[in-house]
Amino acid sequence: MAGRFLQGGPVTQPYEYRRRELVEPDWTRFPGWRDVTREQWESAQWQRAHCVKNTKQLHTVLGDLAPDAFYDDLLADQQGAATMSMLVPPQMLNTMNTDDLHGDPIRRYMIPIASDRRTDWPSHPNASRDSLHEHDMWVAEGLTHRYPTKVLAELLSTCPQYCGHCTRMDLVGNSTPAVDKLKLTLKPVDRYDAHIAYLNAHPGVRDVVVSGGDVANVPWKHLESYLMRLLDIETIRDIRLATKALMGLPQHWLQPQVVEGLERVARTAARRGVNLAIHTHVNHVQSLTPLVARAAQTALEVGVRDVRNQGVLMRGVNATSTDLLDLCFALQGEAGILPYYFYMCDMIPGAEHWRVAVWQAQQLQHDLMGYLPGYATPRIVCDVPFVGKRWVHMVTEYDREHGISYWTKNYRTSLESEDDEALARQYPYYDPIDTLPESGQKWWRKQQEGAASDGGSAL
């Protein structure tokens, strides 16, 4: 019997894929960079030296591309609500749309302004400076042992650029009027020695995320030495380098000294059967340029096993299926970077205008399925305090009216070694209050009125 085939034109889909080649925007459109040469632009030293650190410097670069009211709005945020000081490399600024700077997704998280933030609920009542309790789980300065077989190594507290939504706003960067930052106190060599000593003494740890801050700010010879010491530990099988600079300052990862050193580390890792990967942080397709693709490809060519992306899901930046799919296709198809995770924005102060509800994240995960190859379909995860990363559909219970979801886990953190109830407990996570029905918002207002009258939290 002859087969039956569908006839007619193409089927209309909710999302239409079209290949788009990466483009390096013309930086000379900025009044302050009209005379900058390509050689200067591709220099990591030039990029670092010309980072924008304050409103005055931004005005020098942008000139009349932004109205005076924008600079006033920015200054008001810097002097009041900002949890991160301003530090924007030229590479990052160049990927912003200067025709609509106010609405630009990169600007919205890299250079937040006062009018971005909510005035009714600027912070969730349960937000905290160290929302994931990473500092509480330090087993040595800068070494967080949160999962049974994995640790997070914070080598330093600085980055080449500061994002407004930084989950480590308690430690990373300079203090702001709103946040007096914690400080690392040990000399780097003593901090690194303490990390290595702990890992040698705990053979159950097999996976080290080397982060900060950003490893791109560690002098290469010191970073290479640290990585080689990790590779000397027989029980370490995975090493992940966390660096937003692969996207925000790709020039760093293209420097000959760094490329040659990365190849030495990668060859040693391969010889010892250790998986070496780079994890970067791209939130919007505009940030992907040919320089970023070249940096990722260079890392793969010298032997890094994978380059993966861990973005953050944010309202006004990327919280639509079109934005996420555009980004993922560009990551996987054009830049050679594997879409891996999108984290829900953490419950830090001043972040409610960025955060999405669990149900919204679940809908986005649903809408991503079926378009990308399975291996390149990212998971959207909720990082639940005291629990860890959970796929957004793994919620145990969900009170949509009050925006409270409940989650369980199957391991103890380093804080709970003697807690017999840790594996039976349900841990709460909170939606942004403005995403709740009016009844839920009224309930939260009542709780806050009670807390104010009692002089403390009623929750």
XYZ file of C-alpha atoms in Angstrom:
459
model
C 0.000 0.000 0.000
C 1.371 3.382 -0.915
C 2.314 5.584 1.999
C 0.330 8.701 2.813
C 2.256 11.971 3.072
C 1.289 15.383 4.371
C 0.837 17.925 1.630
C 0.832 21.686 1.646
C 3.016 24.505 2.884
C 5.157 24.752 6.008
C 3.487 24.326 9.387
C 3.234 27.467 11.512
C 5.038 27.014 14.846
C 5.023 29.037 18.089
C 8.737 29.677 17.524
C 10.372 30.056 14.113
C 14.061 29.179 13.897
C 16.243 31.207 11.589
C 19.988 30.984 11.585
C 21.602 34.276 12.516
C 25.336 34.771 12.219
C 27.128 36.439 15.105
C 28.126 40.076 14.684
C 30.600 42.267 16.554
C 28.788 45.604 17.002
C 30.612 48.741 15.850
C 32.124 50.246 18.992
C 32.995 53.471 17.191
C 29.325 54.457 17.335
C 30.028 55.487 20.934
C 31.277 59.090 21.140
C 33.966 58.086 23.645
C 35.353 55.301 21.440
C 35.286 56.833 17.978
C 39.058 56.536 17.583
C 39.510 53.076 19.146
C 41.292 50.674 16.782
C 40.584 46.970 16.347
C 43.973 46.201 17.900
C 43.005 48.167 20.993
C 39.539 46.597 21.117
C 40.947 43.071 21.028
C 43.449 43.818 23.800
C 42.499 42.496 27.232
C 44.664 45.179 28.809
C 42.813 47.949 26.922
C 39.440 46.454 27.853
C 40.282 46.302 31.548
C 41.768 49.801 31.555
C 38.629 51.283 29.991
C 35.946 49.608 32.108
C 33.124 51.966 33.071
C 33.060 52.365 36.852
C 30.745 55.305 37.500
C 28.124 57.577 36.005
C 30.662 60.190 34.917
C 32.690 57.642 32.931
C 29.521 56.260 31.346
C 28.546 59.777 30.266
C 31.987 60.240 28.688
C 31.493 57.078 26.619
C 27.804 57.482 25.745
C 27.549 61.233 25.474
C 24.124 62.220 24.181
C 23.214 58.627 23.269
C 21.395 58.686 26.620
C 19.347 61.591 28.034
C 20.367 63.390 31.218
C 17.412 61.790 33.001
C 18.983 58.363 32.458
C 22.208 59.369 34.206
C 20.215 60.854 37.088
C 18.242 57.605 37.352
C 21.462 55.594 37.409
C 23.079 57.805 40.033
C 20.013 57.492 42.245
C 20.298 53.696 42.100
C 24.035 53.694 42.768
C 23.546 55.927 45.811
C 20.574 54.030 47.151
C 19.566 50.502 46.140
C 22.468 48.984 44.186
C 23.950 45.863 45.756
C 26.854 45.854 43.270
C 29.195 48.665 42.316
C 29.413 49.550 38.637
C 32.043 47.760 36.560
C 31.244 47.277 32.874
C 33.895 46.261 30.320
C 33.668 47.927 26.897
C 32.854 44.493 25.409
C 29.688 44.324 27.541
C 28.646 47.899 26.909
C 29.108 47.452 23.159
C 26.436 44.744 23.042
C 23.767 47.087 24.437
C 21.223 48.676 22.114
C 21.910 52.404 22.323
C 18.709 53.172 20.380
C 16.716 51.913 23.385
C 19.115 51.911 26.294
C 16.332 52.099 28.859
C 14.708 48.891 27.574
C 17.877 47.046 26.618
C 18.121 43.596 28.263
C 21.897 43.747 28.862
C 21.633 47.202 30.382
C 18.808 46.054 32.650
C 21.026 43.671 34.590
C 24.478 45.192 34.080
C 23.533 48.834 34.732
C 20.336 48.830 36.811
C 18.643 52.185 37.368
C 16.332 53.280 40.156
C 13.194 53.248 38.006
C 13.799 49.563 37.154
C 13.217 48.462 40.714
C 9.864 47.858 42.326
C 8.671 50.346 44.914
C 5.913 48.143 46.402
C 8.042 45.038 46.942
C 11.694 45.916 46.165
C 12.786 42.874 48.192
C 10.957 39.755 49.273
C 10.479 39.686 53.075
C 12.533 36.467 53.169
C 15.350 37.713 50.931
C 18.838 37.592 52.407
C 22.317 38.773 51.482
C 23.707 35.231 51.302
C 20.513 33.628 50.065
C 22.065 30.210 49.406
C 24.009 30.154 52.696
C 27.257 29.524 50.859
C 29.259 31.426 53.466
C 27.592 29.441 56.266
C 28.797 26.243 54.586
C 32.454 27.259 54.322
C 34.720 24.447 55.472
C 37.716 26.686 54.795
C 37.772 30.316 53.753
C 36.134 30.449 50.332
C 35.423 26.698 50.156
C 31.719 25.788 50.291
C 30.841 22.123 50.837
C 27.149 22.087 49.999
C 26.677 18.843 48.064
C 28.005 15.406 49.090
C 30.549 15.017 46.263
C 31.025 18.627 45.116
C 32.580 21.809 46.450
C 32.633 25.436 45.348
C 36.048 27.116 45.563
C 35.886 30.900 45.688
C 39.452 31.912 44.944
C 38.824 35.654 45.155
C 36.030 38.186 45.541
C 36.349 40.229 42.352
C 35.193 39.929 38.734
C 36.041 41.730 35.488
C 32.417 42.930 35.503
C 29.679 43.208 38.127
C 26.116 42.093 37.430
C 23.296 43.714 39.370
C 21.687 40.354 40.196
C 24.845 38.718 41.572
C 23.950 35.902 43.951
C 27.224 36.502 45.833
C 26.502 40.180 46.402
C 27.342 39.605 50.075
C 31.022 39.062 49.243
C 31.826 39.971 45.652
C 32.886 43.449 44.593
C 33.242 46.747 46.379
C 30.906 47.864 49.131
C 27.995 50.079 48.095
C 25.850 52.469 50.171
C 23.329 49.626 50.474
C 25.731 46.762 51.234
C 28.857 46.669 53.378
C 30.596 43.640 51.874
C 32.261 40.806 53.685
C 35.967 40.410 53.061
C 38.279 37.473 52.493
C 40.968 37.750 55.145
C 43.582 35.129 54.306
C 46.405 35.685 51.863
C 45.588 33.887 48.594
C 48.387 31.338 49.090
C 47.044 30.444 52.545
C 43.480 30.228 51.230
C 44.530 27.900 48.429
C 46.580 25.755 50.824
C 43.520 25.366 53.058
C 41.402 24.259 50.074
C 43.914 21.642 48.994
C 44.331 20.354 52.552
C 40.571 19.906 52.925
C 40.220 18.114 49.599
C 43.106 15.781 50.395
C 41.410 14.945 53.687
C 37.980 14.336 52.122
C 38.246 11.758 49.337
C 34.453 11.725 48.938
C 34.701 15.026 47.051
C 35.254 14.419 43.346
C 34.032 17.652 41.713
C 35.425 21.179 42.197
C 33.834 24.323 40.775
C 36.624 26.906 40.688
C 35.004 30.303 40.915
C 34.987 33.552 42.831
C 34.363 36.238 41.835
C 35.687 35.171 38.452
C 38.759 33.061 37.761
C 39.696 35.498 34.983
C 40.808 37.878 37.739
C 43.269 35.384 39.206
C 46.790 35.941 37.797
C 47.258 33.070 35.374
C 50.349 31.583 37.013
C 48.475 31.395 40.323
C 45.365 29.862 38.738
C 47.424 27.309 36.823
C 49.281 26.349 39.993
C 45.985 25.879 41.853
C 44.530 23.742 39.054
C 47.635 21.584 38.837
C 47.431 20.992 42.585
C 43.809 19.896 42.156
C 44.908 17.534 39.404
C 47.432 15.993 41.783
C 44.566 14.844 44.045
C 43.677 11.352 42.904
C 40.021 11.561 43.940
C 39.221 14.731 41.938
C 37.526 13.751 38.667
C 35.769 16.953 37.548
C 37.004 20.544 37.477
C 34.832 23.383 36.247
C 36.172 26.901 35.719
C 33.464 29.519 36.295
C 34.031 32.664 34.255
C 31.593 35.202 32.939
C 34.628 36.803 31.295
C 34.476 34.286 28.453
C 31.527 36.395 27.324
C 32.127 39.728 29.045
C 35.872 39.897 28.404
C 36.711 37.230 25.786
C 39.946 39.100 25.097
C 41.286 37.692 28.370
C 40.801 34.086 27.251
C 42.486 34.813 23.912
C 45.765 36.068 25.411
C 48.687 33.814 24.398
C 49.803 33.314 28.005
C 46.329 32.193 29.025
C 45.767 29.979 25.953
C 49.126 28.245 26.379
C 48.561 27.747 30.093
C 45.046 26.430 29.555
C 46.442 23.903 27.108
C 48.943 22.682 29.690
C 46.164 22.230 32.237
C 43.841 20.573 29.708
C 46.507 18.102 28.563
C 47.301 17.204 32.164
C 43.608 16.740 32.915
C 43.141 14.486 29.881
C 46.177 12.422 30.785
C 44.808 11.879 34.285
C 41.230 11.205 33.176
C 39.797 14.381 34.702
C 36.950 16.239 32.994
C 37.918 19.889 32.578
C 35.154 22.309 31.565
C 34.517 26.030 31.412
C 31.182 27.368 32.626
C 30.253 30.829 31.474
C 27.244 33.077 32.043
C 25.398 34.457 29.012
C 21.902 35.827 29.596
C 20.930 37.227 26.199
C 21.768 36.546 22.566
C 23.026 40.119 22.109
C 26.047 39.238 24.234
C 27.258 36.613 21.754
C 29.744 38.008 19.236
C 32.478 36.535 17.014
C 35.057 37.307 19.734
C 33.078 35.254 22.246
C 32.812 32.375 19.762
C 36.547 32.580 19.087
C 37.340 32.416 22.812
C 35.083 29.378 23.283
C 36.461 27.621 20.225
C 40.042 28.278 21.329
C 39.354 26.678 24.706
C 37.941 23.597 22.991
C 40.853 23.426 20.553
C 43.445 23.352 23.347
C 41.687 20.460 25.061
C 38.977 21.774 27.375
C 36.321 19.077 27.225
C 33.222 21.319 27.293
C 32.237 24.965 27.371
C 28.801 25.289 28.965
C 26.448 28.151 29.732
C 24.714 28.846 33.019
C 22.384 31.799 32.563
C 19.972 33.404 34.985
C 16.275 33.706 34.219
C 15.239 37.352 34.629
C 12.182 39.413 33.878
C 12.962 42.172 31.420
C 16.036 40.301 30.192
C 15.237 36.830 28.895
C 12.090 35.442 30.537
C 10.297 34.588 27.302
C 10.557 31.413 25.252
C 11.678 33.406 22.197
C 14.512 35.087 24.087
C 15.687 31.778 25.548
C 15.491 29.867 22.266
C 17.256 32.644 20.333
C 20.040 32.527 22.917
C 20.302 28.737 23.015
C 20.465 28.349 19.232
C 23.193 30.987 19.053
C 25.113 29.370 21.913
C 24.943 25.849 20.533
C 24.987 26.532 16.809
C 27.176 29.603 16.432
C 29.429 29.892 19.490
C 30.097 26.254 20.358
C 28.803 26.750 23.910
C 26.422 24.156 25.343
C 23.208 25.510 26.915
C 23.231 23.910 30.354
C 21.264 25.713 33.087
C 19.050 28.715 33.547
C 18.836 29.507 37.226
C 15.872 31.311 38.685
C 17.195 34.602 40.040
C 18.045 34.145 43.708
C 16.236 35.792 46.605
C 18.676 38.597 47.272
C 17.693 42.152 48.286
C 16.473 44.441 45.521
C 15.881 41.657 42.987
C 12.089 41.346 42.844
C 11.827 43.132 39.495
C 14.059 40.402 37.998
C 12.650 37.300 39.681
C 9.985 35.045 38.147
C 7.547 32.693 39.858
C 8.047 28.931 39.865
C 4.957 28.452 37.691
C 6.363 30.875 35.126
C 9.652 28.983 35.046
C 7.753 25.714 34.602
C 5.885 27.151 31.629
C 9.138 28.345 30.055
C 10.705 24.894 30.469
C 7.650 23.411 28.761
C 7.932 25.900 25.901
C 11.615 25.143 25.275
C 11.101 21.438 24.729
C 11.229 19.978 21.233
C 13.154 22.726 19.458
C 16.759 22.147 20.490
C 18.705 18.898 20.371
C 18.118 17.011 23.605
C 21.730 17.391 24.726
C 21.487 21.176 24.172
C 18.119 21.729 25.843
C 18.848 23.632 29.070
C 17.270 22.801 32.381
C 15.606 25.593 34.287
C 16.444 25.130 37.952
C 15.378 26.619 41.239
C 18.274 26.886 43.711
C 16.422 26.304 46.966
C 18.135 27.426 50.197
C 19.512 24.416 52.121
C 18.381 22.111 49.288
C 20.325 23.033 46.165
C 19.476 22.963 42.482
C 16.147 21.382 41.601
C 14.475 21.205 38.199
C 11.463 23.482 38.397
C 9.015 20.602 37.950
C 10.425 18.763 40.986
C 8.392 20.813 43.455
C 6.773 18.671 46.189
C 3.928 21.038 47.038
C 2.986 24.440 45.666
C 0.689 27.022 47.249
C 0.067 29.244 44.240
C -2.149 31.678 46.152
C 0.617 32.631 48.571
C 3.497 31.863 46.215
C 5.171 29.305 48.468
C 6.618 26.146 46.964
C 8.010 23.266 49.023
C 10.976 21.099 48.099
C 12.716 18.007 49.444
C 16.231 16.657 49.074
C 18.188 13.431 49.264
C 21.443 14.538 50.971
C 22.688 16.634 53.878
C 24.760 19.781 53.551
C 27.866 20.311 55.639
C 25.651 22.162 58.155
C 23.368 19.172 58.699
C 25.665 16.250 59.407
C 23.839 15.568 62.669
C 20.343 16.565 61.507
C 18.200 13.425 61.326
C 15.218 15.371 59.928
C 17.081 16.999 57.002
C 15.983 14.373 54.486
C 12.352 14.359 55.662
C 11.861 18.128 55.894
C 10.123 20.244 53.258
C 11.991 23.464 52.488
C 10.107 26.581 51.330
C 10.848 28.862 48.386
C 8.972 32.077 47.638
C 7.571 33.562 44.421
C 7.746 37.317 43.820
C 4.750 38.779 45.589
C 3.641 40.861 42.613
C 3.088 37.625 40.619
C 0.466 36.421 43.150
C -3.298 36.838 42.943
C -4.662 39.821 44.872
C -5.649 37.561 47.759
C -2.072 36.382 48.113
C -0.697 39.899 47.961
C -3.146 41.000 50.667
C -2.010 38.091 52.837
C 1.640 39.139 52.532
C 0.788 42.761 53.308
C -0.973 41.585 56.462
C 2.049 39.515 57.469
C 4.303 42.528 56.999
C 2.000 44.783 59.008
C 2.147 42.228 61.811
C 5.909 42.042 61.590
C 6.188 45.836 61.742
C 3.942 46.078 64.804
C 5.942 43.318 66.553
C 9.232 44.975 65.677
C 10.424 41.912 63.798
C 9.521 39.260 61.255
C 6.202 37.473 61.664
C 7.156 34.782 59.170
